[in-house]
CSV table of C-alpha atoms in Angstrom, one decimal:
chain,number,residue,atom,x,y,z
A,244,MET,CA,0.1,0.2,0.0
A,245,ASP,CA,2.9,2.4,0.9
A,246,ARG,CA,4.2,2.0,-2.8
A,247,LEU,CA,0.8,2.7,-4.1
A,248,LEU,CA,0.6,5.7,-2.1
A,249,PHE,CA,4.1,6.7,-3.5
A,250,LEU,CA,3.3,6.6,-7.0
A,251,VAL,CA,-0.2,8.3,-6.6
A,252,GLY,CA,1.8,11.3,-5.4
A,253,TYR,CA,3.2,11.6,-8.9
A,254,THR,CA,-0.1,11.4,-10.4
A,255,ALA,CA,-1.6,14.4,-11.9
A,256,ASP,CA,-5.4,13.4,-11.2
A,257,PRO,CA,-5.6,10.3,-9.1
A,258,LYS,CA,-9.5,9.5,-9.5
A,259,GLY,CA,-9.7,6.3,-7.5
A,260,TRP,CA,-10.9,6.8,-4.1
A,261,ARG,CA,-14.6,5.5,-3.7
A,262,ASP,CA,-17.4,5.9,-1.4
A,263,GLU,CA,-17.7,2.7,-0.1
A,264,LEU,CA,-15.7,1.2,3.1
A,265,VAL,CA,-13.2,-1.7,3.2
A,266,HIS,CA,-11.5,-3.4,6.2
A,267,LEU,CA,-7.8,-3.2,6.3
A,268,GLU,CA,-5.0,-4.7,8.2
A,269,VAL,CA,-2.8,-2.0,10.1
A,270,ARG,CA,0.8,-1.5,10.2
A,271,GLU,CA,2.1,0.4,13.1
A,272,GLY,CA,4.0,3.6,12.3
A,273,LEU,CA,3.8,6.2,9.4
A,274,ILE,CA,5.7,5.3,6.2
A,275,PRO,CA,7.9,8.2,5.4
A,276,ALA,CA,7.5,7.7,1.5
A,277,VAL,CA,4.1,9.2,2.0
A,278,ALA,CA,5.5,12.3,2.9
A,279,ASP,CA,6.3,12.6,-1.1
A,280,ALA,CA,2.8,11.8,-1.8
A,281,LEU,CA,1.3,14.1,0.5
A,282,TRP,CA,3.5,17.5,-0.8
A,283,ARG,CA,2.9,16.6,-4.1
A,284,GLN,CA,-1.0,16.4,-4.2
A,285,THR,CA,-1.2,19.5,-1.6
A,286,GLU,CA,1.1,21.3,-4.2
A,287,ARG,CA,-1.7,20.6,-6.8
A,288,ALA,CA,-4.5,21.2,-4.5
A,289,LEU,CA,-3.1,24.6,-3.7
A,290,ARG,CA,-2.1,25.5,-7.3
A,291,GLN,CA,-5.1,27.5,-7.6
A,292,GLY,CA,-4.8,29.4,-4.3
A,293,LEU,CA,-6.0,28.3,-0.7
A,294,LEU,CA,-9.8,27.1,-0.7
A,295,GLN,CA,-12.1,29.4,1.2
A,296,GLY,CA,-15.6,29.1,2.7
A,297,TYR,CA,-18.0,30.7,5.2
A,298,ARG,CA,-17.8,30.1,8.7
A,299,THR,CA,-20.1,31.2,11.6
A,300,ALA,CA,-18.6,32.9,14.4
A,301,GLU,CA,-20.1,34.1,17.6
A,302,GLU,CA,-18.5,37.0,19.4
A,303,THR,CA,-18.7,40.1,21.6
A,304,SER,CA,-18.4,43.2,19.7
A,305,TYR,CA,-18.7,46.9,19.9
A,306,VAL,CA,-20.0,47.0,16.1
A,307,LEU,CA,-22.9,45.2,14.8
A,308,ARG,CA,-22.2,42.4,12.4
A,309,GLY,CA,-24.5,39.9,11.0
A,310,ARG,CA,-27.3,39.4,13.6
A,311,LEU,CA,-27.9,40.2,17.4
A,312,ARG,CA,-28.1,36.9,19.8
A,313,GLU,CA,-30.9,38.6,21.6
A,314,ALA,CA,-31.0,35.9,24.4
A,315,ASP,CA,-27.3,36.2,25.3
A,316,GLN,CA,-27.3,40.0,25.1
A,317,LEU,CA,-30.0,39.9,28.1
A,318,ARG,CA,-28.4,37.5,29.8
A,319,ARG,CA,-24.7,38.5,29.5
A,320,HIS,CA,-25.4,42.6,29.6
A,321,HIS,CA,-28.8,43.2,31.4
A,322,GLY,CA,-30.4,45.5,28.8
A,323,ARG,CA,-27.0,47.4,28.1
A,324,PRO,CA,-26.8,48.4,24.3
A,325,ILE,CA,-23.1,47.5,24.1
A,326,PRO,CA,-21.0,45.6,23.8
A,327,MET,CA,-23.1,43.3,21.7
A,328,GLU,CA,-23.4,39.7,21.4
A,329,ILE,CA,-23.5,38.9,17.8
A,330,ARG,CA,-23.4,36.0,15.3
A,331,HIS,CA,-22.2,36.6,11.7
A,332,ASP,CA,-20.4,34.7,8.8
A,333,ASP,CA,-16.8,35.1,7.7
A,334,PHE,CA,-15.5,34.3,4.2
A,335,THR,CA,-12.3,32.7,5.4
A,336,ILE,CA,-9.5,30.1,4.7
A,337,ASP,CA,-9.7,28.8,8.4
A,338,ILE,CA,-12.0,25.8,7.0
A,339,PRO,CA,-12.0,22.2,7.6
A,340,GLU,CA,-10.4,21.4,4.3
A,341,ASN,CA,-7.3,23.6,4.7
A,342,GLN,CA,-7.2,22.6,8.7
A,343,ILE,CA,-6.9,18.7,7.8
A,344,LEU,CA,-4.0,19.7,5.1
A,345,LEU,CA,-2.1,21.6,8.0
A,346,ALA,CA,-2.8,19.0,10.7
A,347,ALA,CA,-1.3,16.2,8.1
A,348,ILE,CA,1.7,18.3,6.9
A,349,THR,CA,2.7,19.1,10.7
A,350,ARG,CA,2.2,15.8,11.9
A,351,LEU,CA,4.8,14.5,9.2
A,352,LEU,CA,7.3,17.4,10.0
A,353,ARG,CA,7.6,15.3,13.3
A,354,VAL,CA,8.3,12.0,11.5
A,355,PRO,CA,11.7,10.8,11.4
A,356,ARG,CA,13.7,9.7,8.2
A,357,VAL,CA,11.4,11.9,5.9
A,358,SER,CA,13.8,13.1,3.3
A,359,GLY,CA,15.4,16.5,3.4
A,360,SER,CA,13.7,17.5,0.2
A,361,SER,CA,10.2,16.3,1.3
A,362,ARG,CA,10.6,18.1,4.6
A,363,ARG,CA,11.5,21.5,2.9
A,364,ARG,CA,8.5,21.2,0.6
A,365,LEU,CA,6.2,20.4,3.8
A,366,ALA,CA,7.5,23.3,5.8
A,367,ALA,CA,7.1,25.6,2.7
A,368,LEU,CA,3.3,24.4,2.5
A,369,ARG,CA,3.0,25.1,6.1
A,370,ILE,CA,3.9,28.7,5.9
A,371,ARG,CA,1.5,28.9,3.1
A,372,LEU,CA,-1.4,27.7,5.5
A,373,ALA,CA,-0.2,30.1,8.2
A,374,GLY,CA,-3.9,31.6,8.5
A,375,VAL,CA,-5.4,28.5,9.2
A,376,THR,CA,-6.1,26.9,12.9
A,377,SER,CA,-3.7,24.1,14.0
A,378,LEU,CA,-5.4,21.2,15.8
A,379,ILE,CA,-3.9,19.4,18.7
A,380,LEU,CA,-2.0,16.2,18.4
A,381,GLY,CA,-4.6,13.6,19.0
A,382,ALA,CA,-7.5,15.8,18.2
A,383,ARG,CA,-10.3,14.6,15.9
A,384,LEU,CA,-10.2,15.8,12.4
A,385,PRO,CA,-13.0,18.2,11.3
A,386,SER,CA,-15.5,16.6,9.2
A,387,TRP,CA,-15.8,17.5,5.3
A,388,GLN,CA,-17.9,16.6,2.7
A,389,PRO,CA,-16.8,16.0,-1.1
A,390,THR,CA,-18.2,18.9,-3.3
A,391,ARG,CA,-17.9,20.3,-6.4
A,392,LEU,CA,-15.9,23.4,-4.7
A,393,ASN,CA,-13.4,21.1,-2.9
A,394,ALA,CA,-12.8,18.7,-5.8
A,395,ARG,CA,-9.1,19.8,-6.4
A,396,TYR,CA,-8.2,18.9,-2.7
A,397,GLN,CA,-10.2,15.5,-2.5
A,398,ALA,CA,-6.8,13.4,-3.1
A,399,ALA,CA,-4.9,15.4,-0.9
A,400,LEU,CA,-7.6,15.2,2.0
A,401,ARG,CA,-7.8,11.7,1.6
A,402,LEU,CA,-3.9,11.2,2.1
A,403,ALA,CA,-4.1,13.6,4.9
A,404,GLU,CA,-6.5,11.6,6.9
A,405,ILE,CA,-4.0,8.4,6.4
A,406,VAL,CA,-1.2,10.7,7.7
A,407,TRP,CA,-3.2,12.1,10.8
A,408,ARG,CA,-4.2,8.6,12.0
A,409,ALA,CA,-0.2,7.8,11.7
A,410,THR,CA,-0.6,4.2,10.2
A,411,SER,CA,-0.1,2.9,7.0
A,412,PRO,CA,-3.1,0.7,5.6
A,413,GLU,CA,-2.2,-2.8,4.3
A,414,HIS,CA,-4.7,-4.2,2.0
A,415,ALA,CA,-5.5,-7.1,3.7
A,416,PRO,CA,-8.6,-8.2,5.8
A,417,GLY,CA,-8.6,-6.7,8.9
A,418,PRO,CA,-10.5,-4.4,11.7
A,419,THR,CA,-9.6,-1.1,10.4
A,420,VAL,CA,-12.2,0.7,8.3
A,421,ALA,CA,-11.0,2.9,5.4
A,422,SER,CA,-11.9,4.5,2.3
A,423,GLY,CA,-11.9,2.2,-0.6
A,424,PHE,CA,-9.9,2.4,-3.6
A,425,LEU,CA,-10.1,1.3,-7.2
A,426,PHE,CA,-7.0,3.2,-9.3
A,427,ASP,CA,-6.0,3.0,-12.8
A,428,LEU,CA,-2.7,1.4,-12.4
A,429,PRO,CA,-1.6,1.6,-15.9
A,430,LYS,CA,-2.4,5.4,-15.8
A,431,ILE,CA,-0.7,5.9,-12.6
A,432,PHE,CA,2.3,4.3,-13.8
A,433,GLU,CA,2.4,6.2,-16.8
A,434,ASP,CA,2.2,9.4,-14.8
A,435,PHE,CA,4.8,8.4,-12.3
A,436,VAL,CA,7.3,7.8,-15.0
A,437,THR,CA,6.3,10.7,-16.9
A,438,VAL,CA,7.0,13.1,-13.9
A,439,ALA,CA,9.8,11.3,-12.4
A,440,VAL,CA,11.7,11.3,-15.6
A,441,SER,CA,10.9,15.1,-16.4
A,442,GLU,CA,11.9,16.1,-13.1
A,443,GLU,CA,15.1,14.3,-13.4
A,444,LEU,CA,15.6,15.6,-17.0
A,445,HIS,CA,15.5,19.1,-15.6
A,446,ASP,CA,17.5,18.6,-12.9
A,447,ARG,CA,20.5,17.4,-15.0
A,448,PHE,CA,20.2,18.8,-18.4
A,449,GLY,CA,17.2,21.7,-18.2
A,450,GLY,CA,15.2,21.8,-21.4
A,451,ILE,CA,11.9,21.1,-21.3
A,452,ALA,CA,9.9,17.6,-21.2
A,453,TYR,CA,6.5,17.3,-22.9
A,454,PRO,CA,4.0,14.8,-21.8
A,455,GLN,CA,1.6,13.3,-24.4
A,456,TYR,CA,3.9,14.8,-27.2
A,457,PRO,CA,1.7,15.4,-30.5
A,458,CYS,CA,3.5,14.5,-33.5
A,459,HIS,CA,2.9,12.5,-36.9
A,460,LEU,CA,4.6,9.4,-38.7
A,461,ASP,CA,3.7,10.6,-42.2
A,462,GLU,CA,4.8,13.4,-44.5
A,463,SER,CA,1.3,14.2,-45.0
A,464,LEU,CA,0.5,14.4,-41.2
A,465,ALA,CA,-2.6,12.2,-41.4
A,466,VAL,CA,-1.4,9.6,-38.9
A,467,ARG,CA,-0.9,11.1,-35.2
A,468,MET,CA,1.2,9.8,-32.5
A,469,LYS,CA,1.6,10.8,-28.9
A,470,PRO,CA,4.4,9.3,-26.9
A,471,ASP,CA,4.1,9.5,-23.2
A,472,LEU,CA,7.5,12.0,-23.0
A,473,VAL,CA,9.4,13.8,-25.3
A,474,TRP,CA,12.4,15.9,-24.1
A,475,GLU,CA,13.3,19.1,-26.0
A,476,LEU,CA,16.8,20.9,-25.7
A,477,SER,CA,16.9,24.3,-27.8
A,478,GLY,CA,13.4,23.3,-29.2
A,479,VAL,CA,14.8,20.1,-30.7
A,480,PRO,CA,13.6,16.7,-29.6
A,481,ARG,CA,16.6,14.8,-27.9
A,482,ALA,CA,14.7,11.7,-26.3
A,483,VAL,CA,11.6,9.8,-26.3
A,484,VAL,CA,10.0,7.8,-23.7
A,485,ASP,CA,6.9,5.5,-23.2
A,486,ALA,CA,5.8,3.9,-20.1
A,487,LYS,CA,4.5,0.5,-20.3
A,488,TYR,CA,2.5,-1.2,-17.5
A,489,LYS,CA,1.5,-4.5,-19.0
A,490,GLN,CA,2.6,-8.5,-18.5
A,491,GLU,CA,5.5,-9.4,-20.7
A,492,LYS,CA,5.4,-12.5,-23.0
A,493,PRO,CA,7.3,-15.5,-22.5
A,494,ALA,CA,9.6,-14.7,-24.9
A,495,GLY,CA,10.0,-10.9,-23.8
A,496,TYR,CA,8.2,-7.5,-24.0
A,497,PRO,CA,5.6,-7.3,-26.5
A,498,ASP,CA,7.0,-6.8,-30.2
A,499,ALA,CA,4.2,-4.0,-30.7
A,500,ASP,CA,5.9,-2.0,-28.2
A,501,LEU,CA,9.1,-2.2,-30.2
A,502,TYR,CA,7.4,-1.3,-33.4
A,503,GLN,CA,5.5,1.6,-31.8
A,504,MET,CA,9.0,3.1,-30.2
A,505,LEU,CA,10.6,2.5,-33.8
A,506,ALA,CA,7.6,4.9,-35.4
A,507,TYR,CA,8.3,7.5,-32.7
A,508,CYS,CA,12.0,7.6,-33.2
A,509,THR,CA,11.8,7.6,-37.0
A,510,ALA,CA,9.4,10.5,-37.0
A,511,LEU,CA,11.4,12.5,-34.3
A,512,GLY,CA,14.7,11.6,-36.0
A,513,LEU,CA,16.2,10.1,-32.9
A,514,PRO,CA,18.7,7.1,-32.6
A,515,ARG,CA,17.5,6.0,-29.4
A,516,GLY,CA,14.2,5.2,-27.6
A,517,HIS,CA,13.3,4.1,-24.3
A,518,LEU,CA,10.6,1.9,-23.1
A,519,ILE,CA,10.0,1.7,-19.1
A,520,TYR,CA,7.9,-1.1,-18.0
A,521,ALA,CA,6.8,-2.1,-14.5
A,522,GLU,CA,9.3,-5.1,-14.0
A,523,GLY,CA,7.7,-8.5,-13.8
A,524,ASN,CA,9.5,-12.0,-14.6
A,525,GLY,CA,11.5,-10.1,-17.3
A,526,SER,CA,14.4,-7.9,-17.0
A,527,GLY,CA,15.9,-4.8,-19.2
A,528,ALA,CA,16.8,-5.3,-23.0
A,529,SER,CA,18.1,-3.4,-26.1
A,530,HIS,CA,17.5,-3.8,-29.6
A,531,VAL,CA,19.4,-2.4,-32.5
A,532,VAL,CA,17.0,-2.3,-35.5
A,533,ARG,CA,18.7,-3.8,-38.7
A,534,HIS,CA,19.8,-1.3,-41.7
A,535,ALA,CA,18.5,1.8,-39.3
A,536,GLY,CA,20.9,1.6,-36.5
A,537,ILE,CA,18.0,2.8,-34.2
A,538,GLU,CA,18.3,1.5,-30.6
A,539,ILE,CA,15.3,0.6,-28.2
A,540,ILE,CA,16.0,0.1,-24.8
A,541,CYS,CA,13.5,-1.9,-22.5
A,542,HIS,CA,13.9,-0.8,-18.8
A,543,ALA,CA,12.2,-2.7,-16.0
A,544,LEU,CA,11.3,-1.0,-12.9
A,545,ASN,CA,11.0,-2.9,-9.8
A,546,LEU,CA,8.1,-1.5,-8.1
A,547,ALA,CA,8.5,-3.4,-4.9
A,548,SER,CA,11.6,-1.6,-4.3
A,549,GLU,CA,12.1,1.1,-1.6
A,550,PRO,CA,11.0,4.6,-3.3
A,551,GLU,CA,14.4,5.8,-3.0
A,552,ALA,CA,15.7,2.8,-5.0
A,553,ILE,CA,12.9,3.5,-7.6
A,554,LEU,CA,13.9,7.0,-8.0
A,555,SER,CA,17.6,5.8,-8.1
A,556,HIS,CA,16.6,3.7,-10.9
A,557,ILE,CA,14.9,6.3,-12.8
A,558,SER,CA,18.1,8.7,-12.4
A,559,LYS,CA,20.1,5.6,-13.9
A,560,ILE,CA,17.8,5.8,-16.7
A,561,VAL,CA,18.1,9.3,-17.6
A,562,SER,CA,21.8,9.0,-17.4
A,563,GLU,CA,21.6,6.9,-20.6
A,564,PHE,CA,19.7,9.6,-22.6
């Protein structure tokens, strides 16, 4: 489960959480890898700014705002006109959704072994949420309901709830009840590879990596193609990557994937293309196309590895570009 949450952290729009409940086994201790998923999803949630909403407030004031609480006014002030006991609605960022995100971020910052980069990202997010009320450790999270208004927050809120409980659910029958999940793993794997490779390329070489790069196979521009990732340097394609979450054949990876990558390399004028698979029984391979000299490299990512090892493998792949 922790590997899934790690991959979901790289996903652009992880629409997989379901309304029904499932029973899970609980593994004690918060998995530090979840920190990476949380800051990524929170940054996406806050990309359009902090969500705001109305909150009802009751206070004693010398200025009338909202409605006068007549019963409280008479009981506390015995007929005096001021100060006034009032009730009013504030349009504020201090709403349950932001409180939940802040609580989870604060919780993770206390967890040992969270990487330095994740810790810096989480600290920056906590500063952005500075105007939100902090929850006391052990308190119950405020309730929230999925709506159209908080749709961009929902993935981050699901992860934040897991973090606050300081447990990592394992997908096995057990006493703990959690929200159900049904994710499109090929899409999650594709998004993970696209984002992780793009970040590594940017850190190493600069340039721009384009997901779902539009190009054409033929001169008349009738046959359209969209490789998962094309990296450009100075406006010229320098590398092409396709992610494949599928089971390999007994003889190796599917031939159709090689033909597809050959078409990408030919159309883009590249001498080499990279296919990145989720590792099964097979391992990596390299093929040089006869009479063309184009090399197609098949990489196999072991998703059972620790997140650091997965990212290290991504770094090694990018070093071969």
